[in-house]
mmCIF file of C-alpha atoms in Angstrom:
data_model
loop_
_atom_site.group_PDB
_atom_site.id
_atom_site.type_symbol
_atom_site.label_atom_id
_atom_site.label_comp_id
_atom_site.label_asym_id
_atom_site.label_seq_id
_atom_site.Cartn_x
_atom_site.Cartn_y
_atom_site.Cartn_z
ATOM 1 C CA MET A 1 -19.798 1.603 7.562
ATOM 2 C CA THR A 2 -19.052 3.744 4.516
ATOM 3 C CA VAL A 3 -18.481 2.335 1.048
ATOM 4 C CA ALA A 4 -14.808 3.389 1.247
ATOM 5 C CA ASN A 5 -14.290 1.623 4.575
ATOM 6 C CA SER A 6 -16.024 -1.479 3.252
ATOM 7 C CA ALA A 7 -13.770 -1.503 0.181
ATOM 8 C CA ARG A 8 -10.654 -1.083 2.315
ATOM 9 C CA GLY A 9 -11.785 -3.946 4.526
ATOM 10 C CA ARG A 10 -12.261 -6.236 1.534
ATOM 11 C CA ALA A 11 -8.861 -5.231 0.149
ATOM 12 C CA ARG A 12 -7.168 -6.057 3.457
ATOM 13 C CA ARG A 13 -8.857 -9.443 3.531
ATOM 14 C CA VAL A 14 -7.544 -10.167 0.031
ATOM 15 C CA VAL A 15 -4.005 -9.119 1.024
ATOM 16 C CA ASN A 16 -4.157 -11.407 4.044
ATOM 17 C CA SER A 17 -5.746 -14.300 2.158
ATOM 18 C CA GLY A 18 -3.995 -17.623 1.826
ATOM 19 C CA PRO A 19 -4.231 -17.923 -1.984
ATOM 20 C CA LEU A 20 -2.682 -14.501 -2.660
ATOM 21 C CA GLU A 21 0.058 -15.150 -0.112
ATOM 22 C CA ALA A 22 0.869 -18.510 -1.726
ATOM 23 C CA LEU A 23 1.000 -16.993 -5.222
ATOM 24 C CA THR A 24 3.131 -14.106 -3.973
ATOM 25 C CA ARG A 25 5.640 -16.500 -2.449
ATOM 26 C CA ILE A 26 5.759 -18.349 -5.764
ATOM 27 C CA GLY A 27 6.376 -14.944 -7.331
ATOM 28 C CA PHE A 28 9.478 -14.488 -5.209
ATOM 29 C CA ILE A 29 10.786 -17.767 -6.620
ATOM 30 C CA GLY A 30 10.207 -16.442 -10.142
ATOM 31 C CA TYR A 31 11.846 -13.146 -9.221
ATOM 32 C CA GLY A 32 14.813 -15.105 -7.915
ATOM 33 C CA LEU A 33 15.104 -17.088 -11.145
ATOM 34 C CA LEU A 34 15.127 -13.809 -13.076
ATOM 35 C CA HIS A 35 18.062 -12.482 -11.060
ATOM 36 C CA LEU A 36 19.972 -15.750 -11.326
ATOM 37 C CA ALA A 37 19.610 -15.572 -15.111
ATOM 38 C CA VAL A 38 20.727 -11.922 -15.216
ATOM 39 C CA GLY A 39 23.740 -12.815 -13.084
ATOM 40 C CA TRP A 40 24.612 -15.669 -15.448
ATOM 41 C CA LEU A 41 24.356 -13.404 -18.501
ATOM 42 C CA ALA A 42 26.499 -10.764 -16.792
ATOM 43 C CA ILE A 43 29.200 -13.365 -16.149
ATOM 44 C CA GLN A 44 29.123 -14.286 -19.851
ATOM 45 C CA ILE A 45 29.749 -10.624 -20.741
ATOM 46 C CA ALA A 46 32.590 -10.420 -18.223
ATOM 47 C CA LEU A 47 34.217 -13.509 -19.735
ATOM 48 C CA GLY A 48 33.858 -12.119 -23.259
ATOM 49 C CA ARG A 49 31.494 -14.828 -24.423
ATOM 50 C CA PRO A 50 28.858 -13.983 -27.047
ATOM 51 C CA THR A 51 25.430 -13.454 -25.550
ATOM 52 C CA GLY A 52 22.129 -11.807 -26.372
ATOM 53 C CA GLU A 53 20.701 -8.978 -24.351
ATOM 54 C CA SER A 54 21.693 -9.208 -20.701
ATOM 55 C CA ASP A 55 18.535 -7.654 -19.355
ATOM 56 C CA GLN A 56 15.141 -8.825 -18.180
ATOM 57 C CA SER A 57 13.930 -10.038 -21.582
ATOM 58 C CA GLY A 58 17.255 -11.787 -22.194
ATOM 59 C CA ALA A 59 17.012 -13.419 -18.776
ATOM 60 C CA PHE A 60 13.509 -14.706 -19.512
ATOM 61 C CA GLN A 61 14.712 -16.054 -22.857
ATOM 62 C CA THR A 62 17.531 -17.832 -21.015
ATOM 63 C CA LEU A 63 14.986 -19.407 -18.666
ATOM 64 C CA ALA A 64 12.847 -20.441 -21.633
ATOM 65 C CA GLY A 65 15.808 -22.320 -23.097
ATOM 66 C CA GLN A 66 16.214 -24.519 -20.030
ATOM 67 C CA PRO A 67 14.594 -27.919 -19.432
ATOM 68 C CA PHE A 68 10.973 -27.268 -18.411
ATOM 69 C CA GLY A 69 11.589 -23.672 -19.501
ATOM 70 C CA ARG A 70 7.995 -23.098 -20.598
ATOM 71 C CA PHE A 71 6.715 -24.288 -17.233
ATOM 72 C CA LEU A 72 9.210 -22.017 -15.457
ATOM 73 C CA LEU A 73 8.006 -19.027 -17.468
ATOM 74 C CA ILE A 74 4.370 -19.788 -16.641
ATOM 75 C CA VAL A 75 5.315 -19.843 -12.952
ATOM 76 C CA VAL A 76 7.162 -16.542 -13.383
ATOM 77 C CA VAL A 77 4.271 -14.853 -15.228
ATOM 78 C CA VAL A 78 1.658 -15.908 -12.669
ATOM 79 C CA GLY A 79 3.901 -15.259 -9.681
ATOM 80 C CA LEU A 80 4.984 -11.786 -10.782
ATOM 81 C CA ALA A 81 1.379 -10.878 -11.615
ATOM 82 C CA ALA A 82 0.393 -11.953 -8.094
ATOM 83 C CA MET A 83 3.209 -9.816 -6.681
ATOM 84 C CA ALA A 84 1.890 -6.842 -8.667
ATOM 85 C CA VAL A 85 -1.604 -7.352 -7.205
ATOM 86 C CA TRP A 86 -0.114 -7.743 -3.724
ATOM 87 C CA GLN A 87 1.842 -4.492 -3.985
ATOM 88 C CA LEU A 88 -1.154 -2.663 -5.472
ATOM 89 C CA LEU A 89 -3.267 -3.680 -2.486
ATOM 90 C CA LEU A 90 -0.489 -2.637 -0.110
ATOM 91 C CA ALA A 91 -0.367 0.724 -1.881
ATOM 92 C CA ALA A 92 -4.084 1.114 -1.204
ATOM 93 C CA VAL A 93 -4.544 -0.250 2.320
ATOM 94 C CA GLY A 94 -1.237 -1.699 3.527
ATOM 95 C CA HIS A 95 1.694 -0.711 5.739
ATOM 96 C CA GLN A 96 -0.568 -0.358 8.766
ATOM 97 C CA ALA A 97 2.399 -0.428 11.150
ATOM 98 C CA GLU A 98 3.643 2.866 9.697
ATOM 99 C CA ARG A 99 2.229 6.288 10.520
ATOM 100 C CA GLY A 100 1.921 9.643 8.765
ATOM 101 C CA MET A 101 4.427 10.443 6.040
ATOM 102 C CA SER A 102 6.228 7.146 6.594
ATOM 103 C CA ARG A 103 3.083 5.234 5.617
ATOM 104 C CA THR A 104 2.576 7.491 2.595
ATOM 105 C CA ALA A 105 6.171 6.892 1.460
ATOM 106 C CA GLU A 106 5.813 3.120 1.871
ATOM 107 C CA ARG A 107 2.564 3.106 -0.097
ATOM 108 C CA LEU A 108 4.118 5.134 -2.905
ATOM 109 C CA ALA A 109 7.026 2.673 -2.971
ATOM 110 C CA SER A 110 4.518 -0.183 -3.213
ATOM 111 C CA LEU A 111 2.854 1.581 -6.130
ATOM 112 C CA GLY A 112 6.222 1.781 -7.879
ATOM 113 C CA ARG A 113 6.856 -1.907 -7.246
ATOM 114 C CA THR A 114 3.407 -2.661 -8.672
ATOM 115 C CA VAL A 115 4.480 -1.146 -11.983
ATOM 116 C CA ILE A 116 7.804 -3.021 -11.940
ATOM 117 C CA TYR A 117 6.296 -6.444 -11.206
ATOM 118 C CA ALA A 118 3.491 -5.936 -13.729
ATOM 119 C CA ALA A 119 5.979 -4.901 -16.425
ATOM 120 C CA LEU A 120 8.201 -7.902 -15.682
ATOM 121 C CA SER A 121 5.216 -10.247 -15.798
ATOM 122 C CA TRP A 122 4.192 -8.771 -19.162
ATOM 123 C CA THR A 123 7.740 -9.133 -20.514
ATOM 124 C CA ALA A 124 7.853 -12.769 -19.402
ATOM 125 C CA TYR A 125 4.446 -13.333 -21.013
ATOM 126 C CA GLY A 126 5.783 -11.893 -24.267
ATOM 127 C CA VAL A 127 8.684 -14.350 -24.219
ATOM 128 C CA LEU A 128 6.299 -17.189 -23.348
ATOM 129 C CA THR A 129 4.001 -16.431 -26.293
ATOM 130 C CA GLY A 130 6.832 -15.771 -28.731
ATOM 131 C CA ALA A 131 6.033 -12.083 -29.130
ATOM 132 C CA PRO A 132 9.049 -9.954 -30.077
ATOM 133 C CA THR A 133 10.304 -8.287 -26.928
ATOM 134 C CA SER A 134 13.437 -6.381 -26.027
ATOM 135 C CA SER A 135 13.762 -4.381 -22.833
ATOM 136 C CA ALA A 136 16.737 -2.486 -24.256
ATOM 137 C CA GLN A 137 14.970 -1.572 -27.501
ATOM 138 C CA GLN A 138 11.809 -0.591 -25.632
ATOM 139 C CA GLN A 139 13.726 1.764 -23.357
ATOM 140 C CA GLN A 140 15.655 3.228 -26.290
ATOM 141 C CA SER A 141 12.418 3.798 -28.230
ATOM 142 C CA ALA A 142 10.733 5.369 -25.214
ATOM 143 C CA THR A 143 13.713 7.656 -24.645
ATOM 144 C CA ALA A 144 13.752 8.655 -28.315
ATOM 145 C CA GLY A 145 10.059 9.515 -28.150
ATOM 146 C CA ILE A 146 10.549 11.705 -25.089
ATOM 147 C CA LEU A 147 13.638 13.416 -26.529
ATOM 148 C CA ALA A 148 11.588 14.388 -29.575
ATOM 149 C CA HIS A 149 9.517 16.744 -27.427
ATOM 150 C CA PRO A 150 10.711 20.295 -26.636
ATOM 151 C CA SER A 151 11.221 19.549 -22.949
ATOM 152 C CA GLY A 152 12.297 15.970 -23.608
ATOM 153 C CA ARG A 153 15.959 16.347 -22.681
ATOM 154 C CA PHE A 154 15.010 17.833 -19.324
ATOM 155 C CA LEU A 155 12.540 15.005 -18.635
ATOM 156 C CA VAL A 156 15.029 12.281 -19.597
ATOM 157 C CA ALA A 157 17.737 13.911 -17.468
ATOM 158 C CA LEU A 158 15.278 14.087 -14.570
ATOM 159 C CA ALA A 159 14.434 10.405 -15.036
ATOM 160 C CA GLY A 160 18.144 9.582 -15.104
ATOM 161 C CA LEU A 161 18.731 11.422 -11.840
ATOM 162 C CA ALA A 162 15.738 9.649 -10.295
ATOM 163 C CA VAL A 163 17.073 6.228 -11.319
ATOM 164 C CA LEU A 164 20.536 7.201 -10.062
ATOM 165 C CA ALA A 165 18.996 8.220 -6.728
ATOM 166 C CA LEU A 166 17.155 4.894 -6.640
ATOM 167 C CA GLY A 167 20.450 3.084 -7.182
ATOM 168 C CA VAL A 168 22.144 5.004 -4.370
ATOM 169 C CA GLY A 169 19.141 4.291 -2.157
ATOM 170 C CA MET A 170 19.392 0.566 -2.874
ATOM 171 C CA VAL A 171 23.080 0.557 -1.957
ATOM 172 C CA VAL A 172 22.290 2.290 1.343
ATOM 173 C CA TYR A 173 19.290 0.003 1.902
ATOM 174 C CA GLY A 174 21.506 -3.031 1.506
ATOM 175 C CA ALA A 175 24.512 -1.715 3.411
ATOM 176 C CA LYS A 176 22.357 -0.774 6.417
ATOM 177 C CA ARG A 177 20.437 -4.073 6.234
ATOM 178 C CA LYS A 178 17.090 -2.295 6.206
ATOM 179 C CA PHE A 179 15.606 -5.221 4.300
ATOM 180 C CA GLU A 180 15.692 -7.350 7.446
ATOM 181 C CA LYS A 181 12.601 -5.627 8.856
ATOM 182 C CA ARG A 182 10.571 -7.188 6.036
ATOM 183 C CA LEU A 183 11.607 -10.723 6.980
ATOM 184 C CA MET A 184 10.187 -13.017 9.649
ATOM 185 C CA THR A 185 13.616 -13.302 11.252
ATOM 186 C CA TYR A 186 12.043 -14.710 14.421
ATOM 187 C CA ARG A 187 11.357 -17.902 12.446
ATOM 188 C CA MET A 188 14.979 -18.263 11.322
ATOM 189 C CA ASN A 189 17.808 -20.000 13.088
ATOM 190 C CA GLU A 190 21.068 -18.101 13.461
ATOM 191 C CA ALA A 191 22.712 -19.628 10.374
ATOM 192 C CA THR A 192 19.731 -18.818 8.142
ATOM 193 C CA ARG A 193 19.536 -15.277 9.525
ATOM 194 C CA ALA A 194 23.236 -14.692 8.850
ATOM 195 C CA ALA A 195 22.968 -16.104 5.317
ATOM 196 C CA ALA A 196 19.909 -13.955 4.552
ATOM 197 C CA ARG A 197 21.748 -10.894 5.843
ATOM 198 C CA ARG A 198 24.788 -11.427 3.603
ATOM 199 C CA LEU A 199 22.763 -12.392 0.550
ATOM 200 C CA GLY A 200 20.523 -9.361 0.938
ATOM 201 C CA GLN A 201 23.439 -7.002 1.428
ATOM 202 C CA ALA A 202 25.330 -8.271 -1.613
ATOM 203 C CA GLY A 203 22.192 -8.346 -3.740
ATOM 204 C CA TYR A 204 20.886 -4.877 -2.982
ATOM 205 C CA ILE A 205 24.321 -3.285 -3.329
ATOM 206 C CA ALA A 206 24.884 -4.975 -6.712
ATOM 207 C CA LYS A 207 21.442 -3.956 -7.955
ATOM 208 C CA GLY A 208 22.036 -0.427 -6.706
ATOM 209 C CA ILE A 209 25.272 -0.185 -8.689
ATOM 210 C CA ALA A 210 23.525 -1.444 -11.832
ATOM 211 C CA PHE A 211 20.628 0.987 -11.394
ATOM 212 C CA GLY A 212 23.087 3.802 -10.772
ATOM 213 C CA VAL A 213 24.814 3.119 -14.094
ATOM 214 C CA VAL A 214 21.418 2.957 -15.850
ATOM 215 C CA GLY A 215 20.622 6.375 -14.384
ATOM 216 C CA LEU A 216 23.936 7.818 -15.537
ATOM 217 C CA LEU A 217 23.357 6.469 -19.049
ATOM 218 C CA LEU A 218 19.903 8.056 -19.122
ATOM 219 C CA ALA A 219 21.378 11.381 -18.046
ATOM 220 C CA ASP A 220 24.104 11.025 -20.691
ATOM 221 C CA ALA A 221 21.449 10.297 -23.333
ATOM 222 C CA ALA A 222 19.752 13.563 -22.357
ATOM 223 C CA LEU A 223 22.967 15.594 -22.399
ATOM 224 C CA THR A 224 24.043 14.254 -25.802
ATOM 225 C CA ASN A 225 20.502 13.958 -27.214
ATOM 226 C CA ASN A 226 21.358 10.372 -28.144
ATOM 227 C CA PRO A 227 18.704 7.779 -27.188
ATOM 228 C CA GLY A 228 21.072 5.009 -28.285
ATOM 229 C CA LYS A 229 22.925 5.449 -24.996
ATOM 230 C CA SER A 230 19.789 4.547 -23.073
ATOM 231 C CA ARG A 231 19.379 0.785 -23.345
ATOM 232 C CA GLY A 232 18.688 -0.176 -19.757
ATOM 233 C CA LEU A 233 20.375 -2.934 -17.821
ATOM 234 C CA ASP A 234 22.112 -4.492 -20.831
ATOM 235 C CA ALA A 235 23.918 -1.226 -21.614
ATOM 236 C CA ALA A 236 24.744 -0.722 -17.935
ATOM 237 C CA LEU A 237 26.480 -4.093 -17.668
ATOM 238 C CA ARG A 238 28.385 -3.560 -20.913
ATOM 239 C CA THR A 239 29.407 -0.081 -19.752
ATOM 240 C CA LEU A 240 30.766 -1.530 -16.528
ATOM 241 C CA VAL A 241 32.904 -4.126 -18.296
ATOM 242 C CA ALA A 242 34.418 -1.406 -20.511
ATOM 243 C CA GLN A 243 35.831 0.464 -17.497
ATOM 244 C CA PRO A 244 39.299 -0.025 -15.957
ATOM 245 C CA PHE A 245 39.123 -3.264 -13.952
ATOM 246 C CA GLY A 246 35.718 -3.667 -15.628
ATOM 247 C CA VAL A 247 35.808 -7.459 -15.794
ATOM 248 C CA PHE A 248 36.434 -7.641 -12.050
ATOM 249 C CA LEU A 249 33.689 -5.081 -11.344
ATOM 250 C CA LEU A 250 31.168 -6.849 -13.551
ATOM 251 C CA ILE A 251 31.896 -10.232 -11.996
ATOM 252 C CA LEU A 252 31.274 -8.701 -8.560
ATOM 253 C CA VAL A 253 27.973 -7.249 -9.772
ATOM 254 C CA ALA A 254 27.049 -10.577 -11.391
ATOM 255 C CA VAL A 255 27.747 -12.428 -8.148
ATOM 256 C CA GLY A 256 25.590 -9.835 -6.391
ATOM 257 C CA PHE A 257 22.697 -10.516 -8.765
ATOM 258 C CA VAL A 258 23.067 -14.233 -8.111
ATOM 259 C CA ALA A 259 23.103 -13.505 -4.371
ATOM 260 C CA PHE A 260 19.905 -11.497 -4.734
ATOM 261 C CA GLY A 261 18.336 -14.366 -6.643
ATOM 262 C CA VAL A 262 19.085 -16.716 -3.763
ATOM 263 C CA TYR A 263 17.846 -14.054 -1.335
ATOM 264 C CA CYS A 264 14.536 -14.051 -3.213
ATOM 265 C CA PHE A 265 14.228 -17.754 -2.422
ATOM 266 C CA VAL A 266 14.724 -16.847 1.246
ATOM 267 C CA GLN A 267 11.976 -14.242 0.867
ATOM 268 C CA ALA A 268 9.686 -16.877 -0.623
ATOM 269 C CA ARG A 269 9.814 -18.589 2.766
ATOM 270 C CA TYR A 270 10.324 -15.777 5.257
ATOM 271 C CA ARG A 271 9.013 -12.525 3.723
ATOM 272 C CA LYS A 272 6.226 -10.739 5.612
ATOM 273 C CA VAL A 273 3.471 -10.750 3.021
ATOM 274 C CA THR A 274 0.382 -9.619 4.947
ATOM 275 C CA THR A 275 -0.451 -6.032 5.927
#
């Protein structure tokens, strides 16, 4: 057996291990809490109530302000870190049921999710330790840094189009119920399966709309050379509410985020975690 094969074998054993699976399922609970908090903050914007940033850092700060908030954040930090490790291992040796380019695409997607979960865990850790953190300010600063380079506007526009494409993909993913293949539906009764289907559809479509607006704002920041227009999810939600029928649209998106949060709790029980 080669060193590479031995390493892959060890990685698969870690992915399929009980401790990592348990921590990953806890991570889905933390991920669900994050989306519930974002949905709550979005509703506050829709109702015109004063609120801080309605993005990931704002959501973690909202969780921190609840009873047992510090404990909740510790659960979120550990769980999301475990999810990052899980996805990293899947990117390396997972998705064995797929073949050829399909497996490559799934592994690249897992690599992207690794970055997302790790970044969210780090943001939650920053809130937990009291370090100054702002997802909106971080994105604006990053965009400003890129725009300062000669090819910066092109790169930011390209990133905006990529995020827009991701948003469209999430809408399609939810509408076509592609998420169901990742669930152990054979362990669900009919009522649970139907609830998971509706929650997943509403959640992915709402997230896709939000990501689509984030992508458009990034592209607009590139076209106008104004990094202030690129402030992530918070700016996307506030942009939505400023549109005709914006309050109605934002409430729908907020309900979708809440639905996705509940769907994450379903995933904590029924998601296929092993390779």
